[in-house]
PDB file of C-alpha atoms in Angstrom:
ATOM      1  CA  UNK Z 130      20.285 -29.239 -12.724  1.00  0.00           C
ATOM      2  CA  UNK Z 131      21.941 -26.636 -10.531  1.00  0.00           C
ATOM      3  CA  UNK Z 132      19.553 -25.086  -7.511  1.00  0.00           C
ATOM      4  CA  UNK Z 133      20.552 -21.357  -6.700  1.00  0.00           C
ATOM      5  CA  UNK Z 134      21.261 -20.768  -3.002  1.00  0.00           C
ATOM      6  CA  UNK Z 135      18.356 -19.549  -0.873  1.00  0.00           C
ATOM      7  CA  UNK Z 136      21.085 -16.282  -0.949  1.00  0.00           C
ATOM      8  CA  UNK Z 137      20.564 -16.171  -4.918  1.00  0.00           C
ATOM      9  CA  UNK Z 138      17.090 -16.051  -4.767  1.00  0.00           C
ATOM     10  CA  UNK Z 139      16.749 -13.528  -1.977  1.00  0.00           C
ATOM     11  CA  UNK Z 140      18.779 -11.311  -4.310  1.00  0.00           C
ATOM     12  CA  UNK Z 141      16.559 -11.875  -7.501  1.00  0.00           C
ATOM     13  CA  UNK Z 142      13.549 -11.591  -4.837  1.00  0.00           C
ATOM     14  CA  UNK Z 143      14.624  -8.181  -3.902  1.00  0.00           C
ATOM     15  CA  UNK Z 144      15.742  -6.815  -7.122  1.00  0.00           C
ATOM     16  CA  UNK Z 145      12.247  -7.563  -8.824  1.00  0.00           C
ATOM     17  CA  UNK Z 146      10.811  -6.292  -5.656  1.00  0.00           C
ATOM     18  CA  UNK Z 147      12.707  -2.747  -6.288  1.00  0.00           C
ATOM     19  CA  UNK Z 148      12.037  -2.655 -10.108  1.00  0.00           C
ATOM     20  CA  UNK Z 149       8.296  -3.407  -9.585  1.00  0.00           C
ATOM     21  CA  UNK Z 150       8.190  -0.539  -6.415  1.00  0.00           C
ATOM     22  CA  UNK Z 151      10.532   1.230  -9.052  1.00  0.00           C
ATOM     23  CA  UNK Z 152       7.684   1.172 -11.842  1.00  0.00           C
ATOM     24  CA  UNK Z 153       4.163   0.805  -9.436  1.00  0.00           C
ATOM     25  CA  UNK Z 154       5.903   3.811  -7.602  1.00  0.00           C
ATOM     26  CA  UNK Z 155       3.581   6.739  -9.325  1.00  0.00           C
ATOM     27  CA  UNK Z 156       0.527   4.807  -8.901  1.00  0.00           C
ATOM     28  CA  UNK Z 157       0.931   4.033  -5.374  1.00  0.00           C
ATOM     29  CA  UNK Z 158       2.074   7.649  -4.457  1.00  0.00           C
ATOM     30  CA  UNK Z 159      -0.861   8.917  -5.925  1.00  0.00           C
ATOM     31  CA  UNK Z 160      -3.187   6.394  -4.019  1.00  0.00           C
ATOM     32  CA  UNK Z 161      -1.079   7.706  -1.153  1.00  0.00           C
ATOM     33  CA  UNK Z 162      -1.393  11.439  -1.770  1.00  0.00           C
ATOM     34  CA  UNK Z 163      -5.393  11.066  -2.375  1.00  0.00           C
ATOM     35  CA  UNK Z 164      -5.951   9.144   1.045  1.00  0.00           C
ATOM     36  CA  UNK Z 165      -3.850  12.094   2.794  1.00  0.00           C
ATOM     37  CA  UNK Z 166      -5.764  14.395   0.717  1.00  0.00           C
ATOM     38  CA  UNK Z 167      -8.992  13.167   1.546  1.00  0.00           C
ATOM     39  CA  UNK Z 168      -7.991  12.415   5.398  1.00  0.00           C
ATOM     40  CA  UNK Z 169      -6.746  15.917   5.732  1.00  0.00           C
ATOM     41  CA  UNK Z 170     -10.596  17.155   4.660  1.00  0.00           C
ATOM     42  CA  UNK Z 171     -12.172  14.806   7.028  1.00  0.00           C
ATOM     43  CA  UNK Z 172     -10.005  16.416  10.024  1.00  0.00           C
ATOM     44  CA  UNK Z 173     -10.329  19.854   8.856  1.00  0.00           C
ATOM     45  CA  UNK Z 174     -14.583  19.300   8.494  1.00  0.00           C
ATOM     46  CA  UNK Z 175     -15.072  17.210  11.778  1.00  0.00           C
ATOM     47  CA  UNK Z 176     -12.697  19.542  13.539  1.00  0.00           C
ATOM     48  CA  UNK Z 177      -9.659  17.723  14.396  1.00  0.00           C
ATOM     49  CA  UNK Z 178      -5.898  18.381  14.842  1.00  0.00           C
ATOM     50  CA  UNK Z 179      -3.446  17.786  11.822  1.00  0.00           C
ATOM     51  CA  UNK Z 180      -1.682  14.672  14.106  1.00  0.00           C
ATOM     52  CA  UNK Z 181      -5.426  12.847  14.544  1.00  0.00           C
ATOM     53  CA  UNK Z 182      -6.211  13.239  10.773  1.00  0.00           C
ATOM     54  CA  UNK Z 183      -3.086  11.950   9.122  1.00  0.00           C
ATOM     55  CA  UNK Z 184      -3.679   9.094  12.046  1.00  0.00           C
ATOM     56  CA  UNK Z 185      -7.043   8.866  11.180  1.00  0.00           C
ATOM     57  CA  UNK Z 186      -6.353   8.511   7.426  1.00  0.00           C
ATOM     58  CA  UNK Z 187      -3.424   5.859   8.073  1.00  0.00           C
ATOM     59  CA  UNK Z 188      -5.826   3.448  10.518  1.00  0.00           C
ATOM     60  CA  UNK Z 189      -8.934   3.530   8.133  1.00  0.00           C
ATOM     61  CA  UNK Z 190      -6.481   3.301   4.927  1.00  0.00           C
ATOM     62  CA  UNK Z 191      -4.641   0.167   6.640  1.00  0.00           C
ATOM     63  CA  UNK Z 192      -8.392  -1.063   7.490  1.00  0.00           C
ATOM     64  CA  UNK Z 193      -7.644  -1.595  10.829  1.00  0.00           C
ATOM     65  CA  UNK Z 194     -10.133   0.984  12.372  1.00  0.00           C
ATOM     66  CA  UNK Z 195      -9.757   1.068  16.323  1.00  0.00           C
ATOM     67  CA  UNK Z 196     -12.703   3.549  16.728  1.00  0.00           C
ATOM     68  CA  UNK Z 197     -11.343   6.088  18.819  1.00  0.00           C
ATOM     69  CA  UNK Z 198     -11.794   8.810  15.895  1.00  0.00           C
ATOM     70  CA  UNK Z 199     -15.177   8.129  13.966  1.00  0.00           C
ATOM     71  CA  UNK Z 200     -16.634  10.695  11.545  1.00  0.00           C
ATOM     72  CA  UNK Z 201     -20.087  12.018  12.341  1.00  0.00           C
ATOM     73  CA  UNK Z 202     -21.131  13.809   9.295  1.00  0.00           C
ATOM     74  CA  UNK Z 203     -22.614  12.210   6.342  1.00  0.00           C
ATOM     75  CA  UNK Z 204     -19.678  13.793   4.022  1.00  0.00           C
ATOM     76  CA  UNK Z 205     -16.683  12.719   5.770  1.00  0.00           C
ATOM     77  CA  UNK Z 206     -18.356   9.412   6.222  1.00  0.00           C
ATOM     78  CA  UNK Z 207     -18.417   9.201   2.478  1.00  0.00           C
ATOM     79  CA  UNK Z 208     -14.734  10.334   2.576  1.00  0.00           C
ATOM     80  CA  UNK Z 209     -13.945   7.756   5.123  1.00  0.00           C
ATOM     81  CA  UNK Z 210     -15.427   4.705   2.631  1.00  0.00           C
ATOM     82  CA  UNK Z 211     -13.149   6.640  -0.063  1.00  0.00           C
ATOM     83  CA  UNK Z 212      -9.961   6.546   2.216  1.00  0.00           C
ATOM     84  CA  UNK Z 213     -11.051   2.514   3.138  1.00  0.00           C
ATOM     85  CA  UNK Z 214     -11.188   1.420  -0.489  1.00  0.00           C
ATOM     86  CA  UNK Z 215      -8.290   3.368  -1.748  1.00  0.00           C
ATOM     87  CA  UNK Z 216      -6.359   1.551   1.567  1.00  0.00           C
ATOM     88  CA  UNK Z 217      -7.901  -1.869  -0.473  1.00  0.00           C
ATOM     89  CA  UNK Z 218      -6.120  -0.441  -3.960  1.00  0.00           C
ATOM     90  CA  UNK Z 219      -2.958  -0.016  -1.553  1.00  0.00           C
ATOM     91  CA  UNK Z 220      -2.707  -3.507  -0.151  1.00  0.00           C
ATOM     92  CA  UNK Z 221      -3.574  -5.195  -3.475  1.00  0.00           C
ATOM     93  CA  UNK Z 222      -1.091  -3.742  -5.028  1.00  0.00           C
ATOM     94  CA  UNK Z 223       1.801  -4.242  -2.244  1.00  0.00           C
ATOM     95  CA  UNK Z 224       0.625  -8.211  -2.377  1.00  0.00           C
ATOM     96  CA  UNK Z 225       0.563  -8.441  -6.492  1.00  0.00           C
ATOM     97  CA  UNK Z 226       4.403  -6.604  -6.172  1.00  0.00           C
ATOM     98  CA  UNK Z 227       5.189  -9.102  -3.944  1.00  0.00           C
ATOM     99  CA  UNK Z 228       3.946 -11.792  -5.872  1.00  0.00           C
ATOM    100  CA  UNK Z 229       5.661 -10.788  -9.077  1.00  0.00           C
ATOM    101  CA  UNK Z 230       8.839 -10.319  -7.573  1.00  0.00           C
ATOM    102  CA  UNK Z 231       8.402 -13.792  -5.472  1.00  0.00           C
ATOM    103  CA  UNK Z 232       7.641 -15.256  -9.659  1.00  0.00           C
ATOM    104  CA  UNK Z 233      10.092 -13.288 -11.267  1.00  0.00           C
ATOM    105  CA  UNK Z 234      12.827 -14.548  -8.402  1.00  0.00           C
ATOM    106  CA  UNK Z 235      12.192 -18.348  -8.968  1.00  0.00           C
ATOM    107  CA  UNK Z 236      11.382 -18.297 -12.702  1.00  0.00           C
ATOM    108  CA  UNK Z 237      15.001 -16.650 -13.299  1.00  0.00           C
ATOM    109  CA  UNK Z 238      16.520 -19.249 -10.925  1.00  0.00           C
ATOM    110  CA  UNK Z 239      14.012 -22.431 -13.877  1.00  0.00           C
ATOM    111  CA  UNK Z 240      15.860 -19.773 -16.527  1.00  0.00           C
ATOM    112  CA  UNK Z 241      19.651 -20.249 -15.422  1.00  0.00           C
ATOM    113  CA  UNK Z 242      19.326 -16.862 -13.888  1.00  0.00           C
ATOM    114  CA  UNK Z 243      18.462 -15.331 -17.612  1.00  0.00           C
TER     115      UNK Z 243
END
């Protein structure tokens, strides 16, 4: 049975990868778009600058949450739990593209690359 090169496989890895970004693409943009959205309304009601808010939005959405912006009010608390869970849609998704495109790579190299 022939083994495709670790090279082969990299390249089937990275062309699933692209056709699943390729076809996930409007989903995740629109994740993306609400978390701004909604990260953008927690900096304009608790006051903050543009550059803190999109910051904000990116460190809660990534759930890494250092702390050094927290939201006081009840409603962009709520908005903040949005932004958090919508960040958990985000990562699942990047992990189950990676998956597929880590199964698609080595069932086509089982296939004969069909």
């Amino acid at each position: 049975m022939n083994r495709p090169t670790p090279k082969t496989l990299q390249r089937r890895f990275f062309l699933a990868l692209g056709h699943a970004i390729h076809v996930t693409w409007p989903v995740l943009s629109a994740i993306l778009a609400i978390q701004l959205a909604l990260g953008l309304l927690t900096g304009f009601v608790e006051g903050w600058s543009l550059g803190d808010a999109v910051y904000f939005t990116f460190i809660t959405g990534l759930t890494i949450g250092y702390g050094d912006l927290v939201p006081r009010q009840t409603l962009t608390r709520a908005l903040a739990i949005g932004i958090g869970f919508l960040g958990l849609f985000v990562t699942g998704l990047i992990a189950a593209i990676a998956v597929y495109a880590m199964h698609s790579a080595l069932t086509n190299a089982g296939n004969g690359g069909k």
